[in-house]
Amino acid sequence: MTIGSLTQRVDDSKDFNELTESEQRYVKEQLDYAWEGKITYEYPLKRQKRIRESGHQIPRVAKKIDSIMESMMRSLLKRFTTPYEGIT
């Protein structure tokens, strides 16, 4: 997983403050480990806090399982081809 995709996952997740104390500790440990050294991306928890304090919302919100299932079902083919179609 790249640092950019990790930042996006944090943006798409719950607010950090909604997590339990043990979950917060785990997430913070993992992010601290990923952000060791020089990184050009803003630390995700700092970014989440900055955006919320500015009165803006992060554009994406974590999807519920029903929403994920619905979008997956919409992406399926409406009609499946049979093995012999398209053979000349």
mmCIF file with all atom_site columns, N, CA and C in Angstrom, residues 31-57:
data_model
loop_
_atom_site.group_PDB
_atom_site.id
_atom_site.type_symbol
_atom_site.label_atom_id
_atom_site.label_alt_id
_atom_site.label_comp_id
_atom_site.label_asym_id
_atom_site.label_entity_id
_atom_site.label_seq_id
_atom_site.pdbx_PDB_ins_code
_atom_site.Cartn_x
_atom_site.Cartn_y
_atom_site.Cartn_z
_atom_site.occupancy
_atom_site.B_iso_or_equiv
_atom_site.pdbx_formal_charge
_atom_site.auth_seq_id
_atom_site.auth_comp_id
_atom_site.auth_asym_id
_atom_site.auth_atom_id
_atom_site.pdbx_PDB_model_num
ATOM 1  N N  . LEU A 1 31 ? 0.287   4.523  11.633 1.00 0.00 ? 31 LEU A N  1
ATOM 2  C CA . LEU A 1 31 ? 0.564   5.717  10.835 1.00 0.00 ? 31 LEU A CA 1
ATOM 3  C C  . LEU A 1 31 ? 1.927   6.298  11.189 1.00 0.00 ? 31 LEU A C  1
ATOM 4  N N  . ASP A 1 32 ? 2.261   6.309  12.469 1.00 0.00 ? 32 ASP A N  1
ATOM 5  C CA . ASP A 1 32 ? 3.588   6.805  12.869 1.00 0.00 ? 32 ASP A CA 1
ATOM 6  C C  . ASP A 1 32 ? 4.690   5.989  12.203 1.00 0.00 ? 32 ASP A C  1
ATOM 7  N N  . TYR A 1 33 ? 4.498   4.677  12.148 1.00 0.00 ? 33 TYR A N  1
ATOM 8  C CA . TYR A 1 33 ? 5.478   3.806  11.503 1.00 0.00 ? 33 TYR A CA 1
ATOM 9  C C  . TYR A 1 33 ? 5.581   4.126  10.005 1.00 0.00 ? 33 TYR A C  1
ATOM 10 N N  . ALA A 1 34 ? 4.441   4.309  9.354  1.00 0.00 ? 34 ALA A N  1
ATOM 11 C CA . ALA A 1 34 ? 4.431   4.583  7.910  1.00 0.00 ? 34 ALA A CA 1
ATOM 12 C C  . ALA A 1 34 ? 5.019   5.958  7.589  1.00 0.00 ? 34 ALA A C  1
ATOM 13 N N  . TRP A 1 35 ? 4.921   6.887  8.517  1.00 0.00 ? 35 TRP A N  1
ATOM 14 C CA . TRP A 1 35 ? 5.368   8.262  8.262  1.00 0.00 ? 35 TRP A CA 1
ATOM 15 C C  . TRP A 1 35 ? 6.776   8.529  8.791  1.00 0.00 ? 35 TRP A C  1
ATOM 16 N N  . GLU A 1 36 ? 7.552   7.491  9.087  1.00 0.00 ? 36 GLU A N  1
ATOM 17 C CA . GLU A 1 36 ? 8.939   7.692  9.502  1.00 0.00 ? 36 GLU A CA 1
ATOM 18 C C  . GLU A 1 36 ? 9.737   8.203  8.314  1.00 0.00 ? 36 GLU A C  1
ATOM 19 N N  . GLY A 1 37 ? 10.667  9.091  8.578  1.00 0.00 ? 37 GLY A N  1
ATOM 20 C CA . GLY A 1 37 ? 11.515  9.622  7.515  1.00 0.00 ? 37 GLY A CA 1
ATOM 21 C C  . GLY A 1 37 ? 10.838  10.777 6.785  1.00 0.00 ? 37 GLY A C  1
ATOM 22 N N  . LYS A 1 38 ? 11.404  11.141 5.636  1.00 0.00 ? 38 LYS A N  1
ATOM 23 C CA . LYS A 1 38 ? 10.865  12.262 4.858  1.00 0.00 ? 38 LYS A CA 1
ATOM 24 C C  . LYS A 1 38 ? 9.708   11.780 3.988  1.00 0.00 ? 38 LYS A C  1
ATOM 25 N N  . ILE A 1 39 ? 8.553   12.375 4.196  1.00 0.00 ? 39 ILE A N  1
ATOM 26 C CA . ILE A 1 39 ? 7.354   12.039 3.418  1.00 0.00 ? 39 ILE A CA 1
ATOM 27 C C  . ILE A 1 39 ? 6.751   13.364 2.952  1.00 0.00 ? 39 ILE A C  1
ATOM 28 N N  . THR A 1 40 ? 6.362   13.424 1.684  1.00 0.00 ? 40 THR A N  1
ATOM 29 C CA . THR A 1 40 ? 5.788   14.665 1.176  1.00 0.00 ? 40 THR A CA 1
ATOM 30 C C  . THR A 1 40 ? 4.300   14.792 1.497  1.00 0.00 ? 40 THR A C  1
ATOM 31 N N  . TYR A 1 41 ? 3.647   13.688 1.829  1.00 0.00 ? 41 TYR A N  1
ATOM 32 C CA . TYR A 1 41 ? 2.227   13.738 2.145  1.00 0.00 ? 41 TYR A CA 1
ATOM 33 C C  . TYR A 1 41 ? 2.018   14.230 3.571  1.00 0.00 ? 41 TYR A C  1
ATOM 34 N N  . GLU A 1 42 ? 0.942   14.970 3.773  1.00 0.00 ? 42 GLU A N  1
ATOM 35 C CA . GLU A 1 42 ? 0.587   15.436 5.113  1.00 0.00 ? 42 GLU A CA 1
ATOM 36 C C  . GLU A 1 42 ? 0.147   14.249 5.970  1.00 0.00 ? 42 GLU A C  1
ATOM 37 N N  . TYR A 1 43 ? 0.527   14.268 7.237  1.00 0.00 ? 43 TYR A N  1
ATOM 38 C CA . TYR A 1 43 ? 0.144   13.197 8.163  1.00 0.00 ? 43 TYR A CA 1
ATOM 39 C C  . TYR A 1 43 ? -1.385  13.109 8.188  1.00 0.00 ? 43 TYR A C  1
ATOM 40 N N  . PRO A 1 44 ? -1.966  11.931 7.910  1.00 0.00 ? 44 PRO A N  1
ATOM 41 C CA . PRO A 1 44 ? -3.418  11.813 7.708  1.00 0.00 ? 44 PRO A CA 1
ATOM 42 C C  . PRO A 1 44 ? -4.287  12.303 8.874  1.00 0.00 ? 44 PRO A C  1
ATOM 43 N N  . LEU A 1 45 ? -3.884  12.017 10.104 1.00 0.00 ? 45 LEU A N  1
ATOM 44 C CA . LEU A 1 45 ? -4.705  12.453 11.242 1.00 0.00 ? 45 LEU A CA 1
ATOM 45 C C  . LEU A 1 45 ? -4.655  13.963 11.407 1.00 0.00 ? 45 LEU A C  1
ATOM 46 N N  . LYS A 1 46 ? -3.488  14.550 11.127 1.00 0.00 ? 46 LYS A N  1
ATOM 47 C CA . LYS A 1 46 ? -3.359  16.008 11.167 1.00 0.00 ? 46 LYS A CA 1
ATOM 48 C C  . LYS A 1 46 ? -4.231  16.630 10.079 1.00 0.00 ? 46 LYS A C  1
ATOM 49 N N  . ARG A 1 47 ? -4.226  16.030 8.892  1.00 0.00 ? 47 ARG A N  1
ATOM 50 C CA . ARG A 1 47 ? -5.044  16.519 7.771  1.00 0.00 ? 47 ARG A CA 1
ATOM 51 C C  . ARG A 1 47 ? -6.530  16.423 8.111  1.00 0.00 ? 47 ARG A C  1
ATOM 52 N N  . GLN A 1 48 ? -6.945  15.265 8.649  1.00 0.00 ? 48 GLN A N  1
ATOM 53 C CA . GLN A 1 48 ? -8.349  15.079 9.009  1.00 0.00 ? 48 GLN A CA 1
ATOM 54 C C  . GLN A 1 48 ? -8.794  16.136 10.018 1.00 0.00 ? 48 GLN A C  1
ATOM 55 N N  . LYS A 1 49 ? -7.966  16.382 11.022 1.00 0.00 ? 49 LYS A N  1
ATOM 56 C CA . LYS A 1 49 ? -8.286  17.379 12.059 1.00 0.00 ? 49 LYS A CA 1
ATOM 57 C C  . LYS A 1 49 ? -8.327  18.791 11.462 1.00 0.00 ? 49 LYS A C  1
ATOM 58 N N  . ARG A 1 50 ? -7.345  19.141 10.622 1.00 0.00 ? 50 ARG A N  1
ATOM 59 C CA . ARG A 1 50 ? -7.279  20.471 10.014 1.00 0.00 ? 50 ARG A CA 1
ATOM 60 C C  . ARG A 1 50 ? -8.504  20.751 9.158  1.00 0.00 ? 50 ARG A C  1
ATOM 61 N N  . ILE A 1 51 ? -8.904  19.775 8.356  1.00 0.00 ? 51 ILE A N  1
ATOM 62 C CA . ILE A 1 51 ? -10.057 19.972 7.468  1.00 0.00 ? 51 ILE A CA 1
ATOM 63 C C  . ILE A 1 51 ? -11.329 20.141 8.283  1.00 0.00 ? 51 ILE A C  1
ATOM 64 N N  . ARG A 1 52 ? -11.524 19.320 9.299  1.00 0.00 ? 52 ARG A N  1
ATOM 65 C CA . ARG A 1 52 ? -12.735 19.420 10.115 1.00 0.00 ? 52 ARG A CA 1
ATOM 66 C C  . ARG A 1 52 ? -12.774 20.724 10.911 1.00 0.00 ? 52 ARG A C  1
ATOM 67 N N  . GLU A 1 53 ? -11.629 21.168 11.441 1.00 0.00 ? 53 GLU A N  1
ATOM 68 C CA . GLU A 1 53 ? -11.588 22.412 12.209 1.00 0.00 ? 53 GLU A CA 1
ATOM 69 C C  . GLU A 1 53 ? -11.829 23.634 11.337 1.00 0.00 ? 53 GLU A C  1
ATOM 70 N N  . SER A 1 54 ? -11.529 23.531 10.043 1.00 0.00 ? 54 SER A N  1
ATOM 71 C CA . SER A 1 54 ? -11.742 24.658 9.137  1.00 0.00 ? 54 SER A CA 1
ATOM 72 C C  . SER A 1 54 ? -13.214 24.809 8.747  1.00 0.00 ? 54 SER A C  1
ATOM 73 N N  . GLY A 1 55 ? -14.038 23.858 9.200  1.00 0.00 ? 55 GLY A N  1
ATOM 74 C CA . GLY A 1 55 ? -15.461 23.922 8.870  1.00 0.00 ? 55 GLY A CA 1
ATOM 75 C C  . GLY A 1 55 ? -15.813 23.171 7.599  1.00 0.00 ? 55 GLY A C  1
ATOM 76 N N  . HIS A 1 56 ? -14.832 22.609 6.955  1.00 0.00 ? 56 HIS A N  1
ATOM 77 C CA . HIS A 1 56 ? -15.070 21.825 5.747  1.00 0.00 ? 56 HIS A CA 1
ATOM 78 C C  . HIS A 1 56 ? -15.208 20.361 6.123  1.00 0.00 ? 56 HIS A C  1
ATOM 79 N N  . GLN A 1 57 ? -15.772 19.617 5.213  1.00 0.00 ? 57 GLN A N  1
ATOM 80 C CA . GLN A 1 57 ? -15.854 18.182 5.404  1.00 0.00 ? 57 GLN A CA 1
ATOM 81 C C  . GLN A 1 57 ? -15.007 17.511 4.350  1.00 0.00 ? 57 GLN A C  1
#
